[in-house]
Short mmCIF file of C-alpha atoms in Angstrom, two decimals:
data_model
loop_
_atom_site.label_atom_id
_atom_site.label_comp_id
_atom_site.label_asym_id
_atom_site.label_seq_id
_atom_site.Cartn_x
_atom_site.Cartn_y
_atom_site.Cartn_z
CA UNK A 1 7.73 -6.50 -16.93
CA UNK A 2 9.93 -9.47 -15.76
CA UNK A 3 12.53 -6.94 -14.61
CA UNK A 4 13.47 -8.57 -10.93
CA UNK A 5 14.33 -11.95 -9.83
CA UNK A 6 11.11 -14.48 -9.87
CA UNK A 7 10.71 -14.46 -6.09
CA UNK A 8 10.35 -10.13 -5.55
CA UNK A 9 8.54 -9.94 -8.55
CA UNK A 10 5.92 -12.39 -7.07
CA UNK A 11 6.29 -10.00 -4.04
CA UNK A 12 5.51 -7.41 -6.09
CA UNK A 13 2.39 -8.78 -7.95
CA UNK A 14 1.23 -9.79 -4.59
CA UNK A 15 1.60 -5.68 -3.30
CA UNK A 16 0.27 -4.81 -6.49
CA UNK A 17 -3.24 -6.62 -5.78
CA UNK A 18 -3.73 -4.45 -3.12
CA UNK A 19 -6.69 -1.67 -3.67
CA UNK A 20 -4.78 1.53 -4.81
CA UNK A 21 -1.55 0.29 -5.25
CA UNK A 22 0.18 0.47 -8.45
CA UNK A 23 2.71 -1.09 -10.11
CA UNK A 24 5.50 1.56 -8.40
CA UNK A 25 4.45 1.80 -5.25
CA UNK A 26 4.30 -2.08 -4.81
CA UNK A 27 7.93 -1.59 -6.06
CA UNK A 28 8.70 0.90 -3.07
CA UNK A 29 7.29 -1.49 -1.11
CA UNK A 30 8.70 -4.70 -2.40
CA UNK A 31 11.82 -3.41 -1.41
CA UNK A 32 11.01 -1.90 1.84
CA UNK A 33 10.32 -5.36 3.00
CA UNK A 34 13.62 -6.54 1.69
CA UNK A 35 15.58 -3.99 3.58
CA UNK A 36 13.44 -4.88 6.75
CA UNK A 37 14.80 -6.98 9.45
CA UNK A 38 13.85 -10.85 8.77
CA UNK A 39 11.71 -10.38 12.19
CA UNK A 40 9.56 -7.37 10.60
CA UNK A 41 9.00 -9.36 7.33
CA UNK A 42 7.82 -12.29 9.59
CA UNK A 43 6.32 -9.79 11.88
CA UNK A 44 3.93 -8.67 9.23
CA UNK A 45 3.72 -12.21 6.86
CA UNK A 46 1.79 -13.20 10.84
CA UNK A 47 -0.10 -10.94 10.91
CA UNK A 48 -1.65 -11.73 7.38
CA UNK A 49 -1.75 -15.13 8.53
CA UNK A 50 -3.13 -14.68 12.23
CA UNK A 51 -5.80 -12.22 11.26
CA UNK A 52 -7.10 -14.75 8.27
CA UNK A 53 -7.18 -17.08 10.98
CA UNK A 54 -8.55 -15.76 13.55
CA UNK A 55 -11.34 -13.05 11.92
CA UNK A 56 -14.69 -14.53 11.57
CA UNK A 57 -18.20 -13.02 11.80
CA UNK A 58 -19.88 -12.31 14.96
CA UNK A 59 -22.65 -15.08 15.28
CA UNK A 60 -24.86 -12.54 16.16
CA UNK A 61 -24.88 -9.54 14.06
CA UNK A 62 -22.18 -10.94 11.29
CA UNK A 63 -19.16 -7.96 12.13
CA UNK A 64 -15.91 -9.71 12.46
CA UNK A 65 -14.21 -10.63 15.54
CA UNK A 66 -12.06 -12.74 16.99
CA UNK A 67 -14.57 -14.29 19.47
CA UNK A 68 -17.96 -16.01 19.22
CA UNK A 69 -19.84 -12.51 19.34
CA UNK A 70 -18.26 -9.39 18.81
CA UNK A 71 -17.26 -6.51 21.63
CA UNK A 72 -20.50 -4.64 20.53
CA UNK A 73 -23.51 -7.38 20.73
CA UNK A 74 -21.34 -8.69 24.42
CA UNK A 75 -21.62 -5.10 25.79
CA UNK A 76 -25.03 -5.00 27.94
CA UNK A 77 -24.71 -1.18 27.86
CA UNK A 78 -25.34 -1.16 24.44
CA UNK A 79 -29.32 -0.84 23.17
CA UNK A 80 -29.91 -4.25 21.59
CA UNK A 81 -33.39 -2.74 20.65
CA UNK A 82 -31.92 -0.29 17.92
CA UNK A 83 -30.35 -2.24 15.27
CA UNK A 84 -28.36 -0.76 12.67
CA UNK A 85 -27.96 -2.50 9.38
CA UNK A 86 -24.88 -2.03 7.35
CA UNK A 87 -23.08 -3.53 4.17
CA UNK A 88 -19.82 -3.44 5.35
CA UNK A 89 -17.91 -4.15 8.60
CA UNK A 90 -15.92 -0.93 8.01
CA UNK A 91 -18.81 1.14 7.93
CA UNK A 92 -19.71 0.23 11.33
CA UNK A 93 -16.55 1.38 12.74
CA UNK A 94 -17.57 4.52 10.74
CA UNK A 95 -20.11 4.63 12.62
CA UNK A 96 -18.55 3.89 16.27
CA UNK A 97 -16.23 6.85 15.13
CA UNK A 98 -19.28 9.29 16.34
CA UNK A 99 -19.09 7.62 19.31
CA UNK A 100 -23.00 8.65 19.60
CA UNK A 101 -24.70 5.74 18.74
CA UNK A 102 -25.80 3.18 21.61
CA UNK A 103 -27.06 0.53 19.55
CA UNK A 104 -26.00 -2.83 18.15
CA UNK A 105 -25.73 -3.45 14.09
CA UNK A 106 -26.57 -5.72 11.52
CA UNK A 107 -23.68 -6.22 8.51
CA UNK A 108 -25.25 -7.06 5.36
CA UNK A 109 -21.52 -7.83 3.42
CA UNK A 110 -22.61 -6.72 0.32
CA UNK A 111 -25.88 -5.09 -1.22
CA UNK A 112 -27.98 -6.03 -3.83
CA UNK A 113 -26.95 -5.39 -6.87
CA UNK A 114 -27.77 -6.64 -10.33
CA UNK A 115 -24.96 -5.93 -12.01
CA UNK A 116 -22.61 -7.76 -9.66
CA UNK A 117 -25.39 -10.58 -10.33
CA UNK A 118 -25.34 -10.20 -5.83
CA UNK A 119 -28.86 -10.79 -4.73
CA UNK A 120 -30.56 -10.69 -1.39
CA UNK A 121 -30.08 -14.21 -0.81
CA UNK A 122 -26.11 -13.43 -1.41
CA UNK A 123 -26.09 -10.95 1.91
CA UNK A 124 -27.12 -11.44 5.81
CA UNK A 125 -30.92 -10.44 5.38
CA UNK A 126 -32.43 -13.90 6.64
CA UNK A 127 -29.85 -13.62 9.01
CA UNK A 128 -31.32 -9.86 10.09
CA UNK A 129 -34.86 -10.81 9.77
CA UNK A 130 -34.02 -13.41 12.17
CA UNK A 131 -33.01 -11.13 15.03
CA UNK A 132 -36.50 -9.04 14.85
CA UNK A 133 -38.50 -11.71 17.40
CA UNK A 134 -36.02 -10.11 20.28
CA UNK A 135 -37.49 -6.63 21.25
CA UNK A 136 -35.97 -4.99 18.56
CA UNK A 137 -37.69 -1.33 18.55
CA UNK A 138 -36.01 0.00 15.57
CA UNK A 139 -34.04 -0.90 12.38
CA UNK A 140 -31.61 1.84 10.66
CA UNK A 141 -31.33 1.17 7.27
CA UNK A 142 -27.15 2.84 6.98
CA UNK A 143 -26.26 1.20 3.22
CA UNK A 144 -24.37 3.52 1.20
CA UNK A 145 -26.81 6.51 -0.59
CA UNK A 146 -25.97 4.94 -4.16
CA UNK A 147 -28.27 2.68 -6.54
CA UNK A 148 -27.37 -0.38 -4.64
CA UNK A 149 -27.15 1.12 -1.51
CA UNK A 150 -30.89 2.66 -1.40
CA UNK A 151 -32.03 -0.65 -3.55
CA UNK A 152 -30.88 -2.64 -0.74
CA UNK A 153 -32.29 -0.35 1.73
CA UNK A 154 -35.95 -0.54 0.23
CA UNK A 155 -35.84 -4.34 -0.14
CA UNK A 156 -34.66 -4.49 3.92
CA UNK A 157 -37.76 -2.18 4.75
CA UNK A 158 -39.69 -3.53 2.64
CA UNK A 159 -39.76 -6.78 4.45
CA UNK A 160 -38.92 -5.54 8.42
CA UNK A 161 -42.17 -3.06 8.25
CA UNK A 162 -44.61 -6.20 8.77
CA UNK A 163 -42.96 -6.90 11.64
CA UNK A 164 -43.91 -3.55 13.04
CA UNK A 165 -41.05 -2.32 13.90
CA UNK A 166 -39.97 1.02 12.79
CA UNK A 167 -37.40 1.41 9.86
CA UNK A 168 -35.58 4.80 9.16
CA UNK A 169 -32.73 5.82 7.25
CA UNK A 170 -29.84 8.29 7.24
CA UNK A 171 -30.39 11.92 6.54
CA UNK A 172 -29.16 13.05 3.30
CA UNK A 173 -27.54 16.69 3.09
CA UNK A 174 -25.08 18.60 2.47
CA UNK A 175 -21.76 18.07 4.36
CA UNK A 176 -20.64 19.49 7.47
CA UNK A 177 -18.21 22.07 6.48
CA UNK A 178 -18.94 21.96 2.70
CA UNK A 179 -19.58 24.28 0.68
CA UNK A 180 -22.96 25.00 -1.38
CA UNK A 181 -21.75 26.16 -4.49
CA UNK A 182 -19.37 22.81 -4.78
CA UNK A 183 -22.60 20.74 -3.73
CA UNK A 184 -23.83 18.35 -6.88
CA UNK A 185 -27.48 18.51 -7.36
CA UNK A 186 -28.79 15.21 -6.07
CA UNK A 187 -27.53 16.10 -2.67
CA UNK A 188 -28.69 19.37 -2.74
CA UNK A 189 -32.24 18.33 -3.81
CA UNK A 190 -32.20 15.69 -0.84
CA UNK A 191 -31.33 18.33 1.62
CA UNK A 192 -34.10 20.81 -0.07
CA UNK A 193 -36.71 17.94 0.32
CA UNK A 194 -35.77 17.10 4.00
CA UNK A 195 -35.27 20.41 5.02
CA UNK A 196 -35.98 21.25 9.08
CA UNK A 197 -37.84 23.46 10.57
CA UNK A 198 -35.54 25.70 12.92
CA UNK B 1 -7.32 4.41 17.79
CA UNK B 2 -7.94 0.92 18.44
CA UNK B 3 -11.12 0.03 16.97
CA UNK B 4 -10.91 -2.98 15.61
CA UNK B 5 -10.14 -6.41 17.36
CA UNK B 6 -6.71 -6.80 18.28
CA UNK B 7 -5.06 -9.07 15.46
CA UNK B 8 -6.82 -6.19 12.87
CA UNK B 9 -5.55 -3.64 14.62
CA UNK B 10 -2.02 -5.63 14.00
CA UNK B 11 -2.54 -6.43 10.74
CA UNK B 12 -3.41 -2.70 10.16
CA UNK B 13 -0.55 -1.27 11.96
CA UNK B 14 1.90 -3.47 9.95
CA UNK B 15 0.05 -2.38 6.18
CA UNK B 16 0.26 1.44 8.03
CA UNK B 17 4.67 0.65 8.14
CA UNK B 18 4.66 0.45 4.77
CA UNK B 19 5.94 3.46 2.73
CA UNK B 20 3.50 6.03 1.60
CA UNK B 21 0.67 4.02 3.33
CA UNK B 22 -1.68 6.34 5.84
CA UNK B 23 -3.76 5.04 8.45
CA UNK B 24 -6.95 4.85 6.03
CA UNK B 25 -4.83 2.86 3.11
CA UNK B 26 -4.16 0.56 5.45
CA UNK B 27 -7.75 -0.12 6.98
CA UNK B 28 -8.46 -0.62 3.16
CA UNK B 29 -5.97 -2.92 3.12
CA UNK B 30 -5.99 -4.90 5.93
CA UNK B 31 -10.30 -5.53 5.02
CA UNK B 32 -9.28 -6.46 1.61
CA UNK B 33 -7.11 -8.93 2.99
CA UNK B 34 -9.78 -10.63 5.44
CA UNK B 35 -12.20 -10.22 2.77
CA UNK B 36 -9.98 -12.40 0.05
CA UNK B 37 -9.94 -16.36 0.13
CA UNK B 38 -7.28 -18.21 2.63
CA UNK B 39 -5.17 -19.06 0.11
CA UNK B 40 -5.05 -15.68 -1.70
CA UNK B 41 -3.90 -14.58 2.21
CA UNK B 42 -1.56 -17.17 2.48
CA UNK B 43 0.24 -16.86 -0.81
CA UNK B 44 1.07 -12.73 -0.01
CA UNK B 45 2.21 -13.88 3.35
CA UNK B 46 4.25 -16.47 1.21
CA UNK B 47 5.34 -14.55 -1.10
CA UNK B 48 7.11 -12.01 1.71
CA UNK B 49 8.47 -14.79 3.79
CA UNK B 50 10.12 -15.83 0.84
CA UNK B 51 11.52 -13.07 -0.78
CA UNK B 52 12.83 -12.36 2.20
CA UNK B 53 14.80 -16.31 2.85
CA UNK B 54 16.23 -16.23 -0.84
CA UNK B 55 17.37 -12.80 -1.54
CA UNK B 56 20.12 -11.95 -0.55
CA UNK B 57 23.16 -9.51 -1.77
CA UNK B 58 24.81 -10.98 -5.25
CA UNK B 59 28.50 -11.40 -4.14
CA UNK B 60 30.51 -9.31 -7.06
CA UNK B 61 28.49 -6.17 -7.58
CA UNK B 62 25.75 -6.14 -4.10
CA UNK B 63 22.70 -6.10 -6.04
CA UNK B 64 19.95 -8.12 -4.93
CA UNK B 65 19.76 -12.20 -6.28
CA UNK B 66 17.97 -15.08 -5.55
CA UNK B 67 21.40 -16.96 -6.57
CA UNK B 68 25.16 -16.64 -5.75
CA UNK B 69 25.52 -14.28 -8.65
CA UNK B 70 22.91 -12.08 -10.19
CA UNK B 71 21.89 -11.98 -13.89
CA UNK B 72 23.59 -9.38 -14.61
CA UNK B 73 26.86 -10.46 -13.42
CA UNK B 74 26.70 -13.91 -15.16
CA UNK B 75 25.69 -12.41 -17.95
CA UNK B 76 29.05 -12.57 -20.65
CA UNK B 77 27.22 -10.60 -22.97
CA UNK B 78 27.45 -7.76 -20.58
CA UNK B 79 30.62 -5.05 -20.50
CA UNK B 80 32.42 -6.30 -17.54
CA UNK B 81 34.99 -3.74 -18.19
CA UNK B 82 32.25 -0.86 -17.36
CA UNK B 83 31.41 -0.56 -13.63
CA UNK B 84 28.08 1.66 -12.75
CA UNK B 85 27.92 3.06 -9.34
CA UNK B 86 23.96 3.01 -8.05
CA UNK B 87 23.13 3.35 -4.29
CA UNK B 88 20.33 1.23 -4.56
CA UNK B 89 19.02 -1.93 -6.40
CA UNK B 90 15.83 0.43 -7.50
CA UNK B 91 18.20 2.36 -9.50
CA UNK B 92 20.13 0.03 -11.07
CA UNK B 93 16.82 -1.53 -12.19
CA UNK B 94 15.64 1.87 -13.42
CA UNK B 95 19.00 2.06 -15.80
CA UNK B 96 18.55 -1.28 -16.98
CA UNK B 97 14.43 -0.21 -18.04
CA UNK B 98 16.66 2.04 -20.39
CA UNK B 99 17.91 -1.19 -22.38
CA UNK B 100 20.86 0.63 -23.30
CA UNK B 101 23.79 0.04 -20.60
CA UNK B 102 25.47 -2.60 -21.58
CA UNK B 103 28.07 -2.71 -18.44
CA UNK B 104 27.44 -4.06 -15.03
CA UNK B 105 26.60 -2.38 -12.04
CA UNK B 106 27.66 -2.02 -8.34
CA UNK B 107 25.26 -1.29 -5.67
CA UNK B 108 26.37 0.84 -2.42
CA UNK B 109 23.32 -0.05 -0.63
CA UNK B 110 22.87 3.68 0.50
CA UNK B 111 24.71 6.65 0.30
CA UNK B 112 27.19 9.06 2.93
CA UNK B 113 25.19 11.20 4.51
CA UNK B 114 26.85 12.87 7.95
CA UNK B 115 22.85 13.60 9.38
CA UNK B 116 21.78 9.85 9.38
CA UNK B 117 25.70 8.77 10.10
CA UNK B 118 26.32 6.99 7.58
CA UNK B 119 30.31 6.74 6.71
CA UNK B 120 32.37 5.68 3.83
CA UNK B 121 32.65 2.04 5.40
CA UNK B 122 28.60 1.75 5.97
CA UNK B 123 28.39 1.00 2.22
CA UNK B 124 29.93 -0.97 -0.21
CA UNK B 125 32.55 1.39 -1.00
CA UNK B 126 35.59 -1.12 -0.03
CA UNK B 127 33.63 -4.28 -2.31
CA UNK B 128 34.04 -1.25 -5.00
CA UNK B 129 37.50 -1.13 -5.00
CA UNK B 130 38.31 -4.48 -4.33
CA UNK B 131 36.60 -5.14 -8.30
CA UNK B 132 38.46 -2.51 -9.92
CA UNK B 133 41.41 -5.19 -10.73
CA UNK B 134 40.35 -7.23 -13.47
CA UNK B 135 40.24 -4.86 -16.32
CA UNK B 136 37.95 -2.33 -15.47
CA UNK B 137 37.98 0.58 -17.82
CA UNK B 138 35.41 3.15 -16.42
CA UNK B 139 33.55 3.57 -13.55
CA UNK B 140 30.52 5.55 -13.94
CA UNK B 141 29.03 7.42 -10.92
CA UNK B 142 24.80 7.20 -10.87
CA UNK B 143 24.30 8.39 -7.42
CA UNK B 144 20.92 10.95 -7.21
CA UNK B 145 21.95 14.44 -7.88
CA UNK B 146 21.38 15.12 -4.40
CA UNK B 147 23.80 16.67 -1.49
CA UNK B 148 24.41 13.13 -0.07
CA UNK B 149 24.50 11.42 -3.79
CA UNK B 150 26.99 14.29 -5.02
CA UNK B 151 29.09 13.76 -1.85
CA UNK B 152 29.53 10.69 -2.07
CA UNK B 153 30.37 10.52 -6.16
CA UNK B 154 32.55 12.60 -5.05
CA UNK B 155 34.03 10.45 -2.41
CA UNK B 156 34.39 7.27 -4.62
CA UNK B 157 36.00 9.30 -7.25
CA UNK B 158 39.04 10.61 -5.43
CA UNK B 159 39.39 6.91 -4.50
CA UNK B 160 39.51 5.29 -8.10
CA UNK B 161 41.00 8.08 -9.87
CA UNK B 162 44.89 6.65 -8.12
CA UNK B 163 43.65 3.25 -10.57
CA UNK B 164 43.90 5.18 -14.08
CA UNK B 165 40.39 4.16 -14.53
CA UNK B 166 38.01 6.57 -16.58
CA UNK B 167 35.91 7.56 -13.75
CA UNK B 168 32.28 9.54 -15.26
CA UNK B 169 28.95 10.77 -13.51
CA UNK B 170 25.84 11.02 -15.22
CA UNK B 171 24.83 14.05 -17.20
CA UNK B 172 22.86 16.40 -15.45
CA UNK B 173 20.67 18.96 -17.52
CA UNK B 174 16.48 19.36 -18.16
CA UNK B 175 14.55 16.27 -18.11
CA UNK B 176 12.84 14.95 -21.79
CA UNK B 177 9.41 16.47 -22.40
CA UNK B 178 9.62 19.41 -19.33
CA UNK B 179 8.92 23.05 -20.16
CA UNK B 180 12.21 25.16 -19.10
CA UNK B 181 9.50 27.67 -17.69
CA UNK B 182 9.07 25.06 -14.91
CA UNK B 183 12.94 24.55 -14.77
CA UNK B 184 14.14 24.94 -11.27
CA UNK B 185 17.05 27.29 -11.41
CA UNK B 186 20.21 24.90 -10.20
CA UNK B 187 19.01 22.61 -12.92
CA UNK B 188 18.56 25.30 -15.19
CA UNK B 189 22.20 26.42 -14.30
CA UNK B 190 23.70 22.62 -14.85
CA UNK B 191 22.21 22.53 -17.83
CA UNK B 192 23.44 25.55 -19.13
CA UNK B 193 27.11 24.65 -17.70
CA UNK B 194 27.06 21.34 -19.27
CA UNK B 195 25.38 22.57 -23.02
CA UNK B 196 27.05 20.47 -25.80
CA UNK B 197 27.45 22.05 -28.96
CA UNK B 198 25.02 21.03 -32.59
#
């Protein structure tokens, strides 16, 4: 595979680590960055560098930022009583997408899973138990609706319910805007079981 | 659209330059690199600074080299007497995946092409002729089979024709392993022009 000279091909193998890239498109982009200006190239090797540097998690409720705490547990108009507990920074900004929800969150960075050999002391839940003293009215348990996901989400419960604080979870359904026919039967049992009254 | 913290939202923006690379590849990207160790970070910001300090164009046929000459160039095993026309080092390494050409190649470093104005002296058309001295037998034209890529094999012809050198394209005709049903018709017609006889 040694086709190009030493240093692109460990520019290459470097764009081929990336998730979803491929052997040709970290080709393509290999060589877009050697027909860049030198200022793009060191444009975007700084930004690799400066973001390493500079991302950290939020002392508070473990999303990254740049600060101490992040934009979300500074802002007083957010509810710090409703706490949202996640396994991944990028699902919060899922979340903040709605732009509906007014509380704060909790990121796990990882769930528990046995194959993975990640247990609970692996992820933030000492560091979430540790936030219930403060008036917290409600935990959302928001991991993924997979094994590890609802695994993780019964362990969490499991141990915030003594505190008595309320726990829920996520609905599970169908999609907005799919379709019924295309909709694989665990989902469709979950949104038979939690069905609403109209 | 900016979610994240500022030096995210940079690092994002400069994944979301890269070719083929959407808004969510990048995201993906940009986590997976503040999710990976410093070092791992450090070595892909490496790895473009330096591709981009030692490669440079090799100074007989353009392609790209990390030394004064390429490999292929220095290579005495290699036709020097056969000259291969590519507009771009990606296509000179896709004829050498062949392991067949035994020549050398020159690279144009793009092609003519009147919309994005780009003339005759925009590529290495003049480094071209100034090679076809020392015993050069036959240049061979591998530009795409496109409008700009036939123009400009065109182009370069009429130029080395006056030098009595064998000037060739590649063959055009149906690709190995496609179904003629899914043939598209100027293909279909080249291939039909150029049929060579059992």
């Amino acid at each position: 595979m040694d086709q190009y000279v030493p240093c692109v091909e460990r520019l290459i193998e470097q764009f081929h680590k990336l998730p979803g890239i491929g052997r040709k498109s970290a080709v393509r982009m290999a060589f877009y960055i050697l027909g860049v200006k030198n200022e793009t190239a060191e444009a975007f090797a700084n930004a690799i560098l400066e973001a390493k540097q500079k991302i950290h998690r939020c002392s508070v409720c473990g999303d990254l930022t740049d600060g101490d705490k992040c934009r979300i547990c500074q802002d007083p108009k957010r509810d710090h009583g409703v706490i949202c507990v996640v396994s991944d920074p990028k699902d919060a900004a899922a979340i903040e997408r709605t732009r509906e929800y007014k509380g704060v969150y909790h990121v796990l960075h990882g769930v528990i899973n046995p194959i993975t050999r990640v247990g609970p002391d692996d992820i933030a839940i000492r560091e979430l138990l540790d936030r219930l003293g403060e008036g917290v009215r409600e935990v959302i348990l928001a991991t993924d609706p997979d094994a590890p996901g609802e695994t993780t989400a019964m362990y969490i419960a499991r141990l915030v319910k003594p505190f008595g604080i309320k726990v829920t979870r996520l609905a599970y359904g169908m999609s907005m805007g799919s379709h019924l026919e295309f909709t694989d039967e665990l989902t469709l049992n979950k949104a038979l079981e939690d069905r609403k009254s109209f």
